[in-house]
Short mmCIF file of C-alpha atoms in Angstrom, two decimals:
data_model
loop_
_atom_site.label_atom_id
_atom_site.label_comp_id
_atom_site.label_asym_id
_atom_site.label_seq_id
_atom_site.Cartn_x
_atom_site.Cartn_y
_atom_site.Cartn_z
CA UNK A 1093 0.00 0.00 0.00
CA UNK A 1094 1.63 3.38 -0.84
CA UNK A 1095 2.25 6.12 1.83
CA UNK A 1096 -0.97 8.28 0.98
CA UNK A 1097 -3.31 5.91 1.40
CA UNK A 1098 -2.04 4.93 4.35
CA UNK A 1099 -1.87 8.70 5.80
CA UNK A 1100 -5.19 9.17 4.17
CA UNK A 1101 -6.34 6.54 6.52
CA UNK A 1102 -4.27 7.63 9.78
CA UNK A 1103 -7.49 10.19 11.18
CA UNK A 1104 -9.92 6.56 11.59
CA UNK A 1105 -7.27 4.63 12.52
CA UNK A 1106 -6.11 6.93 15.45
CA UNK A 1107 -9.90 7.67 16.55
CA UNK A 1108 -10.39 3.74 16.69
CA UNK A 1109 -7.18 3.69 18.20
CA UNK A 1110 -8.49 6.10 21.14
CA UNK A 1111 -11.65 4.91 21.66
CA UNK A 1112 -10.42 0.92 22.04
CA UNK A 1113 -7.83 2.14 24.26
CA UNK A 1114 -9.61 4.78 26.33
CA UNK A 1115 -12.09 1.76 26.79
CA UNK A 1116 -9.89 -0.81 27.95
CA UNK A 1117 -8.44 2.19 30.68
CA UNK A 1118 -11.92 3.00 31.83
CA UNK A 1119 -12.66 -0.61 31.71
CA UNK A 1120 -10.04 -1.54 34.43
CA UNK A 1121 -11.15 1.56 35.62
CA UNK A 1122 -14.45 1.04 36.35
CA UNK A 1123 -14.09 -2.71 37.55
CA UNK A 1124 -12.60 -1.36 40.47
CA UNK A 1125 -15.49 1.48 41.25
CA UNK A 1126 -17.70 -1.89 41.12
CA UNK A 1127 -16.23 -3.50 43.35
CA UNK A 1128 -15.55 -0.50 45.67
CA UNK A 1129 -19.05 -0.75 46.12
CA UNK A 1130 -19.54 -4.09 45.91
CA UNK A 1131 -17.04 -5.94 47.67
CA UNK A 1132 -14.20 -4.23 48.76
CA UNK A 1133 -15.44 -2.72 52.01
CA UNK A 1134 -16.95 -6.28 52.87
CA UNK A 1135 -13.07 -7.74 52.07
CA UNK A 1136 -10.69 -5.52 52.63
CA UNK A 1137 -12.25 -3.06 54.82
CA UNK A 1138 -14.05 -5.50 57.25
CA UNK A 1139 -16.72 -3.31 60.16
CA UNK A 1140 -19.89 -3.79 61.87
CA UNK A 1141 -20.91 -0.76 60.38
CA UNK A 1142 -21.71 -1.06 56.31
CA UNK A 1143 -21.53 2.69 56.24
CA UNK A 1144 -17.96 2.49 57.17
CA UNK A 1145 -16.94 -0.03 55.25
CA UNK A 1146 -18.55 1.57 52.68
CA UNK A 1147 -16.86 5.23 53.49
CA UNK A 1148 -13.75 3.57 53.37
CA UNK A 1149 -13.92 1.55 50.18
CA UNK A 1150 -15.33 4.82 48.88
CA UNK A 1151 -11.46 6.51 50.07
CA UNK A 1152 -9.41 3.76 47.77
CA UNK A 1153 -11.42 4.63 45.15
CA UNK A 1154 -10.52 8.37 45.59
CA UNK A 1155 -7.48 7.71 46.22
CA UNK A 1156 -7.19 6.75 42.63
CA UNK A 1157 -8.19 10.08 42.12
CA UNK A 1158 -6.01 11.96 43.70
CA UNK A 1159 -2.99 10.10 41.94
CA UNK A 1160 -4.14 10.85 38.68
CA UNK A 1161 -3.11 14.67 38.92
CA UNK A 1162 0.67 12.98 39.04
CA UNK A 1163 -0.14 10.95 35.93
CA UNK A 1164 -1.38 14.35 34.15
CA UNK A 1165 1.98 16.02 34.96
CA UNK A 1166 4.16 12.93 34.16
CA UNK A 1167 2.84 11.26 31.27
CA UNK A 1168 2.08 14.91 29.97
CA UNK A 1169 5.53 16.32 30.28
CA UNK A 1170 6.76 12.99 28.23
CA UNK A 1171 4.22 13.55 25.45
CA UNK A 1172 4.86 17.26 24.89
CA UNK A 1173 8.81 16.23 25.02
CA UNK A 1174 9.03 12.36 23.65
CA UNK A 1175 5.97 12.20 21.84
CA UNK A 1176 1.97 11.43 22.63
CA UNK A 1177 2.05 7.29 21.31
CA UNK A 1178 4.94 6.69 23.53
CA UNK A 1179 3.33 8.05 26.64
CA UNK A 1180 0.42 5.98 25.58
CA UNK A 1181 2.00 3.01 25.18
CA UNK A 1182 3.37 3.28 28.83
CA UNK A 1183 0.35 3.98 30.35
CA UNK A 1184 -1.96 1.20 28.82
CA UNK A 1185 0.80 -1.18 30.19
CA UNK A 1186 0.40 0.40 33.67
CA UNK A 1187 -3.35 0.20 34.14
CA UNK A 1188 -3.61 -3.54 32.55
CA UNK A 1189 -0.48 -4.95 35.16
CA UNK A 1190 -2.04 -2.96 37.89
CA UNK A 1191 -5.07 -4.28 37.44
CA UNK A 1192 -4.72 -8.06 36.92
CA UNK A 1193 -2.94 -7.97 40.33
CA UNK A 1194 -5.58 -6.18 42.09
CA UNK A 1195 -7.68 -9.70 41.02
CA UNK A 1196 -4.66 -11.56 42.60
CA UNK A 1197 -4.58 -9.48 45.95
CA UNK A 1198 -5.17 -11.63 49.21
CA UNK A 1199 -7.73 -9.97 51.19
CA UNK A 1200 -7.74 -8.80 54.74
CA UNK A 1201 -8.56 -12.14 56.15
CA UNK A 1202 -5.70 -13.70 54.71
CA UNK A 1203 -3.10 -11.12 55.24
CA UNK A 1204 -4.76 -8.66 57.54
CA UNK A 1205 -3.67 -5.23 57.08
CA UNK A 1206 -1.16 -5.89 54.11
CA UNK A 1207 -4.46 -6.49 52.02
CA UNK A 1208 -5.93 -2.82 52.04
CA UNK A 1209 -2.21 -1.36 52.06
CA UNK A 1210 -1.46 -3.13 48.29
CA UNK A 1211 -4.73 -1.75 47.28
CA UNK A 1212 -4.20 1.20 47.95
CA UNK A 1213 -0.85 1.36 46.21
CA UNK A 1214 -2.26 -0.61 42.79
CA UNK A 1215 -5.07 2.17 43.07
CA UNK A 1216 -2.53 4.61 42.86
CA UNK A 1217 -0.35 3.10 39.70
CA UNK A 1218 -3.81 2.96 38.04
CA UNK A 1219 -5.13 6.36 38.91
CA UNK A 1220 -1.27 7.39 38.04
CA UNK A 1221 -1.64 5.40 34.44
CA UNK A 1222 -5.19 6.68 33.41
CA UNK A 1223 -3.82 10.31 34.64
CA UNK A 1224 -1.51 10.06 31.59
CA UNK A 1225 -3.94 8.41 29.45
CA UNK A 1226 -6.50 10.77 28.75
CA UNK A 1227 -5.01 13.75 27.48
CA UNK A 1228 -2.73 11.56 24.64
CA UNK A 1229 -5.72 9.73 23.31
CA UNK A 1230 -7.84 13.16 23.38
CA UNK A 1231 -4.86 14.51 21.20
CA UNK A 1232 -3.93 11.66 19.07
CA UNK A 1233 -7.68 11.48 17.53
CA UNK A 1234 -7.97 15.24 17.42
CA UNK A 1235 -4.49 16.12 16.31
CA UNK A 1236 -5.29 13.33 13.65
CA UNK A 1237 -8.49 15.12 12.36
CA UNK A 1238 -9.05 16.98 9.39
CA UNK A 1239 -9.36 20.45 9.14
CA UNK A 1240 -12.95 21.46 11.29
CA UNK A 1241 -13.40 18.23 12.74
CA UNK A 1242 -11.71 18.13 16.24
CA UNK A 1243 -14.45 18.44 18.11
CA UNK A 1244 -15.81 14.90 16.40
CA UNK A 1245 -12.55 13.07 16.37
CA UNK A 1246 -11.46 14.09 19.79
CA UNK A 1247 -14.98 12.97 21.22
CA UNK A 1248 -13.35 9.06 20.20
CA UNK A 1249 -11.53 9.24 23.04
CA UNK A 1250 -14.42 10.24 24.71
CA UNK A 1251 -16.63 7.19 23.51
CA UNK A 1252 -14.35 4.87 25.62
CA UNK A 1253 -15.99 5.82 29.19
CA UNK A 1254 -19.47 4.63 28.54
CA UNK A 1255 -17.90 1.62 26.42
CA UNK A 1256 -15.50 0.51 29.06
CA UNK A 1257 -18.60 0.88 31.75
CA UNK A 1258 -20.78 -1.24 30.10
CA UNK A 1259 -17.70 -4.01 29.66
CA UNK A 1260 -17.33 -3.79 32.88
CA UNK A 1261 -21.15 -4.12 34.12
CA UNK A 1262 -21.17 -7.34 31.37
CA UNK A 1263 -18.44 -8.70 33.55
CA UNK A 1264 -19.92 -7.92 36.76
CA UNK A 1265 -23.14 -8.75 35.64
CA UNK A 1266 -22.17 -12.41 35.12
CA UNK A 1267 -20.48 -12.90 37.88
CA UNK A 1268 -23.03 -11.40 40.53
CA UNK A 1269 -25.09 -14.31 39.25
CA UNK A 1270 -23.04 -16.96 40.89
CA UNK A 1271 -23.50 -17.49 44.75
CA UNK A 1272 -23.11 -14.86 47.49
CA UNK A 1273 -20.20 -17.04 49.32
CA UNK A 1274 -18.39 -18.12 45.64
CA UNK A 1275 -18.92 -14.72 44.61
CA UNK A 1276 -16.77 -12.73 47.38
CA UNK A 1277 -14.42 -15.66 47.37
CA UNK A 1278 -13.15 -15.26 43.50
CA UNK A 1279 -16.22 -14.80 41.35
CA UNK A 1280 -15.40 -10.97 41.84
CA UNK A 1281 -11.68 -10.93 41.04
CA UNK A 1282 -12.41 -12.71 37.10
CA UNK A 1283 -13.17 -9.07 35.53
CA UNK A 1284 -9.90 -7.89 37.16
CA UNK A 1285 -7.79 -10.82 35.36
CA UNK A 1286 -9.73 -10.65 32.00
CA UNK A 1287 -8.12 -7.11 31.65
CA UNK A 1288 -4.96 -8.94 31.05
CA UNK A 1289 -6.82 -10.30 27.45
CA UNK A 1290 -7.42 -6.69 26.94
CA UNK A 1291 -4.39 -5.69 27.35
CA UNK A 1292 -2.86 -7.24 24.34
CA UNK A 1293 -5.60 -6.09 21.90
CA UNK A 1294 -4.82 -2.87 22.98
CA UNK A 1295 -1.13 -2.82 22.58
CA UNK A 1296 -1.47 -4.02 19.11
CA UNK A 1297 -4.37 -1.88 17.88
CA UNK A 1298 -2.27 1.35 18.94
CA UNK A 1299 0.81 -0.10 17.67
CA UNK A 1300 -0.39 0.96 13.96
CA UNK A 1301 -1.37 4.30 14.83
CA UNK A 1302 1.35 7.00 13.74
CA UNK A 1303 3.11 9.90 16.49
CA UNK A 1304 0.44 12.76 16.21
CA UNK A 1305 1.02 15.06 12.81
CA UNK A 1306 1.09 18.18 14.35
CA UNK A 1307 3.82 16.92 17.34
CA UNK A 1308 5.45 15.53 14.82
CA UNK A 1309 5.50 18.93 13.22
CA UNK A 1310 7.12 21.02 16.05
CA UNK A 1311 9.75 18.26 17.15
CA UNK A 1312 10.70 18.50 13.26
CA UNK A 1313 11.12 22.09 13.77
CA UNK A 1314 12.63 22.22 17.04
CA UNK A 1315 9.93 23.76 19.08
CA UNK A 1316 9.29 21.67 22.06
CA UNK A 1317 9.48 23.19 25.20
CA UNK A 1318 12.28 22.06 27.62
CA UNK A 1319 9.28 22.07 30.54
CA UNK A 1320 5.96 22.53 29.12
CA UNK A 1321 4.55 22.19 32.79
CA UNK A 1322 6.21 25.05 33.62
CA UNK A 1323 5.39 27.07 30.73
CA UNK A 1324 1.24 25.96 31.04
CA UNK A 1325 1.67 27.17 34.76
CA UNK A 1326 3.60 30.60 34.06
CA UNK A 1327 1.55 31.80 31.07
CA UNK A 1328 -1.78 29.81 31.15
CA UNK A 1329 -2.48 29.11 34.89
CA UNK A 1330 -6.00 31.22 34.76
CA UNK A 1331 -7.41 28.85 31.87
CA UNK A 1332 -6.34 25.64 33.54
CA UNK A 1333 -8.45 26.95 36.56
CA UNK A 1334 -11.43 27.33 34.23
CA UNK A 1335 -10.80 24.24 32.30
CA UNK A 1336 -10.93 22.17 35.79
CA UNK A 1337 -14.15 23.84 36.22
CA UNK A 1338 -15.39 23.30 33.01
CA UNK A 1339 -14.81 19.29 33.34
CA UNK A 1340 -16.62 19.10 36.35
CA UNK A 1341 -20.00 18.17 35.33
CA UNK A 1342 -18.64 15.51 32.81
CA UNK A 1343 -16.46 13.93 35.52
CA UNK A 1344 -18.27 14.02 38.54
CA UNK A 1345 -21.99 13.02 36.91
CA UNK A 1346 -20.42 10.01 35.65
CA UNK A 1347 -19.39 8.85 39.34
CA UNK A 1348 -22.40 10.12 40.90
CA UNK A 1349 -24.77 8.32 38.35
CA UNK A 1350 -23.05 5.13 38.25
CA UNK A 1351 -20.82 4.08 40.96
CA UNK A 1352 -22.51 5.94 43.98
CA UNK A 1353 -25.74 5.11 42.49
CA UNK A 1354 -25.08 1.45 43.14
CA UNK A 1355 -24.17 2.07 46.71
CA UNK A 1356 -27.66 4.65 47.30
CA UNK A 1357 -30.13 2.24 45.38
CA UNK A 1358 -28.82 -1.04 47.06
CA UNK A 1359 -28.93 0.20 50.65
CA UNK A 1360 -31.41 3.40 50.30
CA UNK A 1361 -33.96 2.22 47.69
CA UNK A 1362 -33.75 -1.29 48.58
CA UNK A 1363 -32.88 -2.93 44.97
CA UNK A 1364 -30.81 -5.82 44.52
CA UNK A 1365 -27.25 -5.74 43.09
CA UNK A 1366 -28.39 -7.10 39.51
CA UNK A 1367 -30.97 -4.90 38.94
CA UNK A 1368 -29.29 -1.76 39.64
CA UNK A 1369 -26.35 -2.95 37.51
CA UNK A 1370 -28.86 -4.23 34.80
CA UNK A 1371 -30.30 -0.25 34.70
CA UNK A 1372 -26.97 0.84 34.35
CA UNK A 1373 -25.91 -1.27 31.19
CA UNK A 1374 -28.94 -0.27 29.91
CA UNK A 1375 -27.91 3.44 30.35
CA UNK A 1376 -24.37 2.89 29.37
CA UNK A 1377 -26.19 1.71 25.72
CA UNK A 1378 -28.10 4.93 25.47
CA UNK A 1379 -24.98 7.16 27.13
CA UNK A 1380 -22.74 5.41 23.74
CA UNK A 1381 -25.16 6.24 21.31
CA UNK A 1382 -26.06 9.32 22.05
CA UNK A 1383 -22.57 10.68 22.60
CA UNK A 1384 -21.38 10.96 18.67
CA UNK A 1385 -24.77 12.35 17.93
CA UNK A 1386 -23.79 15.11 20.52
CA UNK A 1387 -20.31 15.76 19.09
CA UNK A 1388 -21.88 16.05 15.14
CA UNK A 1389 -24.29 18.17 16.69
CA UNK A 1390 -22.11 20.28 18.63
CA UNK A 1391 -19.97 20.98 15.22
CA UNK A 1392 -22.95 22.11 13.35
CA UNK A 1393 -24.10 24.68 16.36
CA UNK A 1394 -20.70 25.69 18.05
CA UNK A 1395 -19.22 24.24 20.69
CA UNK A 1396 -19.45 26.19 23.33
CA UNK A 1397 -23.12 27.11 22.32
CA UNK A 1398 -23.65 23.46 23.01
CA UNK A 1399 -22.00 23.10 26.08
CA UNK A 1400 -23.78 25.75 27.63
CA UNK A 1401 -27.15 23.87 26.87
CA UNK A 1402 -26.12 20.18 28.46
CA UNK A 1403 -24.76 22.32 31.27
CA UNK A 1404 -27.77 23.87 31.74
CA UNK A 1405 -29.97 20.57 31.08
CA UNK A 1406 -27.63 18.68 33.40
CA UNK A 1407 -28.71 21.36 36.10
CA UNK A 1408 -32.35 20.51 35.90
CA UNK A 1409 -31.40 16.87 35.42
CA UNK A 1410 -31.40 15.08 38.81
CA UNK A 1411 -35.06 16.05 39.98
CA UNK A 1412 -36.81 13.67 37.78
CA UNK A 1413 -33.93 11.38 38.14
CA UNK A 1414 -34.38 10.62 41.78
CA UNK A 1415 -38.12 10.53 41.52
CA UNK A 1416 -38.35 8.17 38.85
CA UNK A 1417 -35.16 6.29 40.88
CA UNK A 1418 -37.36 5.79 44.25
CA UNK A 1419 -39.31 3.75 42.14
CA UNK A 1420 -37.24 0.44 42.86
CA UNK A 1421 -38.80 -0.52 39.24
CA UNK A 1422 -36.52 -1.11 36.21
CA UNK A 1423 -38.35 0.73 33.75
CA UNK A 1424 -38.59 3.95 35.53
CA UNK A 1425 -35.26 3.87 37.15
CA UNK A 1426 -33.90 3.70 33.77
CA UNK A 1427 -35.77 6.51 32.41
CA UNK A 1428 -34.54 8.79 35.34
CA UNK A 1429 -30.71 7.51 35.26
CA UNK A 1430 -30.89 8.35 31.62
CA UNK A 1431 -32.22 12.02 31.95
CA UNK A 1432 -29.12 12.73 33.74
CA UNK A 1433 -26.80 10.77 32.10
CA UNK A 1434 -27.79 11.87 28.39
CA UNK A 1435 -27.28 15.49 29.64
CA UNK A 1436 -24.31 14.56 31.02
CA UNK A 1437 -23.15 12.46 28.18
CA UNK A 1438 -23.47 15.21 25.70
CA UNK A 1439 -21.45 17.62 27.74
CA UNK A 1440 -19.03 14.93 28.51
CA UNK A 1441 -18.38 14.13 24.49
CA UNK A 1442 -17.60 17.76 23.73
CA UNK A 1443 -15.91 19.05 26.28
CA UNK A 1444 -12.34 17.32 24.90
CA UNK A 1445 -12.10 18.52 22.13
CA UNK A 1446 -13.31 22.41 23.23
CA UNK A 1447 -10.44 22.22 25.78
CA UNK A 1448 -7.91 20.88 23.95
CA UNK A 1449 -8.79 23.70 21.16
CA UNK A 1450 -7.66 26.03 24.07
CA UNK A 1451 -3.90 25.85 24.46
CA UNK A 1452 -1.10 25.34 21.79
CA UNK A 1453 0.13 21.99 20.73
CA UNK A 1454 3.58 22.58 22.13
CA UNK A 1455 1.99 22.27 25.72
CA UNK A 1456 -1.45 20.83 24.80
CA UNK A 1457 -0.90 17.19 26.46
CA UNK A 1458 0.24 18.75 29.59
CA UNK A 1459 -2.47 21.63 29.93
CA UNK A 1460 -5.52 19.13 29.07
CA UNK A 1461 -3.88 16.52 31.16
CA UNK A 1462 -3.81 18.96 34.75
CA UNK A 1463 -6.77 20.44 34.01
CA UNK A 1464 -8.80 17.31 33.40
CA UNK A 1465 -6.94 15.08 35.78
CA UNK A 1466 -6.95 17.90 38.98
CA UNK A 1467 -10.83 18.06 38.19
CA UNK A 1468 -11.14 14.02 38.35
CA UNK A 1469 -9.17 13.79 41.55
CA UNK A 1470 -11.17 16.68 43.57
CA UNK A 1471 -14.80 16.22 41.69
CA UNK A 1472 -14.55 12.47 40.34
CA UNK A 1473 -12.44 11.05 43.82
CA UNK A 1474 -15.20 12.98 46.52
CA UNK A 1475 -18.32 13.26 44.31
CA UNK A 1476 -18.95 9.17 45.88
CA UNK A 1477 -17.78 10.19 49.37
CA UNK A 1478 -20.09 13.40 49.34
CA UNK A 1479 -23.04 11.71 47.78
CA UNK A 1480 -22.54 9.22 50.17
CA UNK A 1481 -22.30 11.45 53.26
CA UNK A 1482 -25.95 13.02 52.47
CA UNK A 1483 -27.42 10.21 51.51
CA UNK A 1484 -26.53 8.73 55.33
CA UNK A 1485 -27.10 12.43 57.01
CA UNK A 1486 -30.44 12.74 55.21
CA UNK A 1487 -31.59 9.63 55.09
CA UNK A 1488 -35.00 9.30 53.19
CA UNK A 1489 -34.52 12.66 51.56
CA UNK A 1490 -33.23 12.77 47.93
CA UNK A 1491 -33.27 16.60 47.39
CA UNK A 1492 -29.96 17.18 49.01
CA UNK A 1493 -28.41 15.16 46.32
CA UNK A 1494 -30.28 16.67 43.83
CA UNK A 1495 -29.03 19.85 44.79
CA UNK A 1496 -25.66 18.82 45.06
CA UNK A 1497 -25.87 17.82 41.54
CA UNK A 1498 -26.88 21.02 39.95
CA UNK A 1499 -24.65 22.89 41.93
CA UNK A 1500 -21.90 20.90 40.15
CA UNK A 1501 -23.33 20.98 36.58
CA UNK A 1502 -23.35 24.74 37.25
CA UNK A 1503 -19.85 24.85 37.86
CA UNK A 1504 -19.74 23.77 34.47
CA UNK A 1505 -21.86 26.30 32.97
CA UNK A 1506 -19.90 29.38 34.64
CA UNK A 1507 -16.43 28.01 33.34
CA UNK A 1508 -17.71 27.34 30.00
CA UNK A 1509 -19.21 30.77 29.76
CA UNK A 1510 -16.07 32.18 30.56
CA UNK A 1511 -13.70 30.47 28.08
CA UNK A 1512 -15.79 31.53 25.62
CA UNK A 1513 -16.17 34.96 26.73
CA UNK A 1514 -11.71 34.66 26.55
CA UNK A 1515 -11.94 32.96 23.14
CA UNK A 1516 -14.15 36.12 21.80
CA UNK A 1517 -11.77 38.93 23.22
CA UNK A 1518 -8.57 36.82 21.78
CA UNK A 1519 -10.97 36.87 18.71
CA UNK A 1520 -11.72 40.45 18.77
CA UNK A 1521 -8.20 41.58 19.00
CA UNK A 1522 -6.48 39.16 16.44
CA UNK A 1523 -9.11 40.98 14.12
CA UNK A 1524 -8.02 44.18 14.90
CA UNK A 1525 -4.63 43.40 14.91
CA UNK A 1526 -4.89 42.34 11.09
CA UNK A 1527 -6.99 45.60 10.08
CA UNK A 1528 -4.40 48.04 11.69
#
């Protein structure tokens, strides 16, 4: 095959590329915020209180979090230096090895306090590994992308959160049907090892994706910066701060819809472990569908015209959720999950590509990466902890998590607002620049 064709080709194959390997992060991801509230607080976290247990389950899974901040700077630094596909093949690595030992990890009745200790520390080489991920895969489908279509390729990477969730509610699905006792004995650690199976697809599917065009560019031309970090913090540290608040909505509502959901409905609504998790994969089909169609639609109206909108719909979003939720019924619980989660969905698909649109290539990975991965550790690591809290302090009431909800989606709205007010003034004074 000659060399055009195969460049011709390069923008699908590193958009497949991002979305298969986005998924298989989120995937190993996601495993482990199912069995944070399944299992872990029950096996490594043993109390006679299930709110504690719970609570402190809830903290590894933070924990994860907080450690993906250090991936950002990392993993970012080596892909606006190195390159983006060799920071991505290092991270993929990470998460899978990380993760096929949390299946093999004793638990505290075998090892006592060893067993929460080495979960801890896998929790942190995975938050550490998807903290690196994100930004490279956002950047090697949008830095891929023909001329006008960022916004669509970069929402690839996107695509692989709701894909990854509903692998890993397949695999959680089909073990939850085995026996309580054979089900906390190993029935919960087979989605951890089948990430090892994963693993290798992944490796090879990015192995035939080329270094990102416009990297490849500046390196040519000897522009990289000697510490992009340091450059992002000295000359762009007031749009980072708006670009964490901008991701909050599409970070935190994923947590808060799916993996503190499971923990509310199972001991506050009084549903069974399969049928919330059933709901969910039913969402996670709508949440993958309806992302692209959010990302076409968001080219054809403006980005940040869209984003305002799901902001604002993600506002109003959790009142009909939780009153369709306190149903306990399938149908209606899955209508009210996805009214939230479609708003959220839609904000979640676009937002990559507007941010990445925001800072120059030279310190792009490392700009998207802190302000996405700060924003996951303090919105994505407490939004279970916090939900959690009211849910226990107000105990039949659902309106303090509603409110909590909007007031995050409206975080959203005022960072998005003023990015785009930015974007117009840079705007305004390029074009008078070029008439004087």
């Amino acid at each position: 095959m000659n060399l055009p064709a195969m460049s011709a080709r390069q923008p699908a194959r590193a958009a497949t590329a991002a979305f298969i390997g986005t998924m298989i992060e989120w995937y190993d991801f996601y495993i482990y915020a199912t069995a944070a509230a399944l299992v872990f607080g029950t096996l490594y976290f043993p109390s006679h209180d299930p709110f504690v247990s719970t609570m402190a389950s809830f903290a590894t899974f933070a924990v994860g979090f907080f450690a993906r901040p250090i991936g950002g700077l990392v993993f970012g630094h080596l892909g606006d230096r190195i390159g983006r596909k060799k920071a991505l093949m290092t991270t993929l690595m990470m998460m899978g090895i990380a993760t096929v030992c949390v299946g093999l990890l004793p638990d505290f009745s075998k090892v006592g306090v060893l067993a929460p200790v080495l979960l801890v520390l896998l929790r942190v080489v995975q938050g550490i590994a998807v903290g690196g991920e994100w930004g490279g895969a956002v950047l090697m489908a949008g830095e891929h992308a023909p001329q006008g279509r960022r916004t669509f390729f970069a929402s690839f990477a996107q695509l692989g959160s709701p894909a990854g969730l509903i692998l890993s509610l397949v695999a959680f699905r089909a073990v939850t049907s085995l026996d309580k006792a054979d089900f906390l004995s190993w029935g919960w650690r087979l989605p951890f090892l089948a990430s090892s199976v994963l693993l290798v697809v992944g490796i090879l599917i990015r192995m035939g994706v080329n270094e990102s065009p416009e990297f490849a560019q500046i390196k040519e031309a000897n522009k990289t910066v000697k510490l992009p970090v340091a450059e992002v913090f000295s000359s762009a540290w007031r749009l980072v701060l708006l670009c964490i608040g901008a991701n909050t909505i599409g970070i935190a509502g994923v947590y808060f819809t799916n993996t503190f959901m499971i923990a509310y409905t199972t001991q506050y609504v009084g549903v069974t472990r399969s049928l919330i998790l059933d709901c969910l994969f039913a969402v996670a089909i709508i949440q993958l569908c309806a992302q692209p169609v959010a990302a076409w639609l968001a080219e054809r109206i403006g980005s940040a015209r869209f984003l305002k909108f799901a902001a604002l719909a993600a506002m109003l979003s959790p009142y009909p959720m939780f009153v369709l939720v306190q149903s306990g019924s399938v149908v209606p619980m899955v209508i009210g999950i996805a009214i939230a989660v479609v708003c959220m969905a839609s904000f979640y698909s676009v937002i990559a590509g507007f941010v990445s649109g925001v800072f120059p290539t030279r310190v792009r990975y490392s700009a998207i990466s802190l302000s996405y991965q700060v924003c996951g550790a303090v919105a994505g690591g407490l939004t279970p902890l916090v939900g959690t809290y009211l849910a226990h302090r107000f105990v039949g009431q659902w309106w303090p998590l509603a409110v909590f909800y909007t007031c995050l989606a409206a975080i959203s709205l005022l960072c998005i607002v003023a990015l785009d007010a930015r974007r117009s003034q840079r705007a305004d004074a390029s074009e008078a620049l070029h008439a004087s």
